[in-house]
Short mmCIF file of C-alpha atoms in Angstrom, two decimals:
data_model
loop_
_atom_site.label_atom_id
_atom_site.label_comp_id
_atom_site.label_asym_id
_atom_site.label_seq_id
_atom_site.Cartn_x
_atom_site.Cartn_y
_atom_site.Cartn_z
CA UNK A 163 56.82 130.47 79.09
CA UNK A 164 54.27 128.14 80.61
CA UNK A 165 53.84 124.45 79.79
CA UNK A 166 50.61 124.93 77.73
CA UNK A 167 52.31 127.67 75.69
CA UNK A 168 55.43 125.51 75.19
CA UNK A 169 53.33 122.67 73.79
CA UNK A 170 51.66 125.03 71.35
CA UNK A 171 55.09 126.13 70.17
CA UNK A 172 56.05 122.47 69.80
CA UNK A 173 53.04 121.86 67.65
CA UNK A 174 54.18 124.60 65.27
CA UNK A 175 57.52 122.94 64.61
CA UNK A 176 58.45 120.66 61.71
CA UNK A 177 60.50 118.49 64.01
CA UNK A 178 61.56 118.26 67.62
CA UNK A 179 65.09 117.85 69.07
CA UNK A 180 65.64 115.54 72.10
CA UNK A 181 69.19 115.60 73.48
CA UNK A 182 70.05 113.32 76.42
CA UNK A 183 72.96 114.16 78.64
CA UNK A 184 76.18 112.27 77.80
CA UNK A 185 76.61 110.85 81.27
CA UNK A 186 76.39 107.41 82.86
CA UNK A 187 73.30 108.24 84.98
CA UNK A 188 71.45 109.50 81.93
CA UNK A 189 71.87 106.02 80.40
CA UNK A 190 69.15 104.79 82.88
CA UNK A 191 66.59 107.43 82.13
CA UNK A 192 63.93 107.92 79.51
CA UNK A 193 63.09 111.73 79.58
CA UNK A 194 59.32 112.58 79.98
CA UNK A 195 59.87 114.96 77.24
CA UNK A 196 59.93 112.03 74.79
CA UNK A 197 56.30 111.33 75.54
CA UNK A 198 55.31 114.97 75.11
CA UNK A 199 57.09 114.94 71.74
CA UNK A 200 55.26 111.72 70.70
CA UNK A 201 51.96 113.45 71.54
CA UNK A 202 52.91 116.22 69.14
CA UNK A 203 53.14 113.78 66.27
CA UNK A 204 56.23 115.42 64.78
CA UNK A 205 59.51 113.85 63.68
CA UNK A 206 61.90 113.64 66.57
CA UNK A 207 65.64 114.08 66.24
CA UNK A 208 67.11 112.18 69.13
CA UNK A 209 70.78 112.37 70.33
CA UNK A 210 71.45 110.04 73.12
CA UNK A 211 73.90 107.41 74.63
CA UNK A 212 73.90 104.08 73.15
CA UNK A 213 73.27 101.76 74.98
CA UNK A 214 70.73 103.47 77.17
CA UNK A 215 67.05 103.17 78.20
CA UNK A 216 66.24 105.92 75.73
CA UNK A 217 68.00 104.19 72.82
CA UNK A 218 66.20 101.03 73.66
CA UNK A 219 62.79 102.70 73.53
CA UNK A 220 63.65 104.48 70.27
CA UNK A 221 64.81 101.18 68.72
CA UNK A 222 61.59 99.32 69.89
CA UNK A 223 59.52 102.02 68.13
CA UNK A 224 61.71 102.17 65.02
CA UNK A 225 62.62 105.83 65.59
CA UNK A 226 65.93 107.16 64.49
CA UNK A 227 68.67 108.39 66.92
CA UNK A 228 72.31 109.00 66.94
CA UNK A 229 75.08 108.75 69.51
CA UNK A 230 76.69 112.12 70.64
CA UNK A 231 79.86 111.55 68.67
CA UNK A 232 78.61 109.80 65.56
CA UNK A 233 78.43 112.41 62.80
CA UNK A 234 77.50 109.95 60.07
CA UNK A 235 74.59 108.61 62.07
CA UNK A 236 73.39 112.20 62.75
CA UNK A 237 73.44 112.89 58.99
CA UNK A 238 71.51 109.65 58.29
CA UNK A 239 69.00 110.51 60.91
CA UNK A 240 68.43 113.95 59.42
CA UNK A 241 68.17 112.35 55.92
CA UNK A 242 65.61 109.89 57.30
CA UNK A 243 63.27 112.30 58.99
CA UNK A 244 63.36 114.91 56.11
CA UNK A 245 62.28 112.22 53.58
CA UNK A 246 58.58 111.26 53.49
CA UNK A 247 59.27 107.53 53.76
CA UNK A 248 61.62 108.03 56.80
CA UNK A 249 58.96 109.85 58.91
CA UNK A 250 57.45 107.60 61.56
CA UNK A 251 54.85 108.79 63.97
CA UNK A 252 54.14 106.72 67.06
CA UNK A 253 50.65 106.45 68.63
CA UNK A 254 51.13 108.21 72.01
CA UNK A 255 47.65 107.25 73.37
CA UNK A 256 48.94 104.32 75.41
CA UNK A 257 51.14 106.70 77.41
CA UNK A 258 48.35 109.18 78.25
CA UNK A 259 47.48 109.33 82.00
CA UNK A 260 44.11 107.76 81.44
CA UNK A 261 45.41 104.85 79.58
CA UNK A 262 48.27 104.24 82.13
CA UNK A 263 45.76 104.56 84.98
CA UNK A 264 43.47 101.89 83.37
CA UNK A 265 46.40 99.54 82.90
CA UNK A 266 47.47 100.02 86.53
CA UNK A 267 43.89 99.58 87.72
CA UNK A 268 43.61 96.29 85.74
CA UNK A 269 46.91 94.99 87.21
CA UNK A 270 45.80 95.82 90.71
CA UNK A 271 42.46 94.16 90.14
CA UNK A 272 44.21 90.95 88.96
CA UNK A 273 46.39 90.98 92.05
CA UNK A 274 43.40 91.37 94.43
CA UNK A 275 41.60 88.58 92.61
CA UNK A 276 44.47 86.19 92.87
#
């Protein structure tokens, strides 16, 4: 399945599952898939190491996640995203290539001006 077709399938889903490897190197990574999921504007079920870069991002945005071995947190996360008040959608537009390029361009222009 190609990427475009995969995105179409993601858009049909009620929610999306993001599972981070349970390894030390994974703690230092934020998967690119997270940003694709944000663009789909669907609830995200995230299972990740805590602490980790991914957990930090999810906390900053108020999105639920659970640790690999925390069954109670997994249940609570499922409860949150299946209730209307627990669904939180994040605006993904700041992470689009055009917006990121504009931010980088602005920073480079400031460096040149100084």
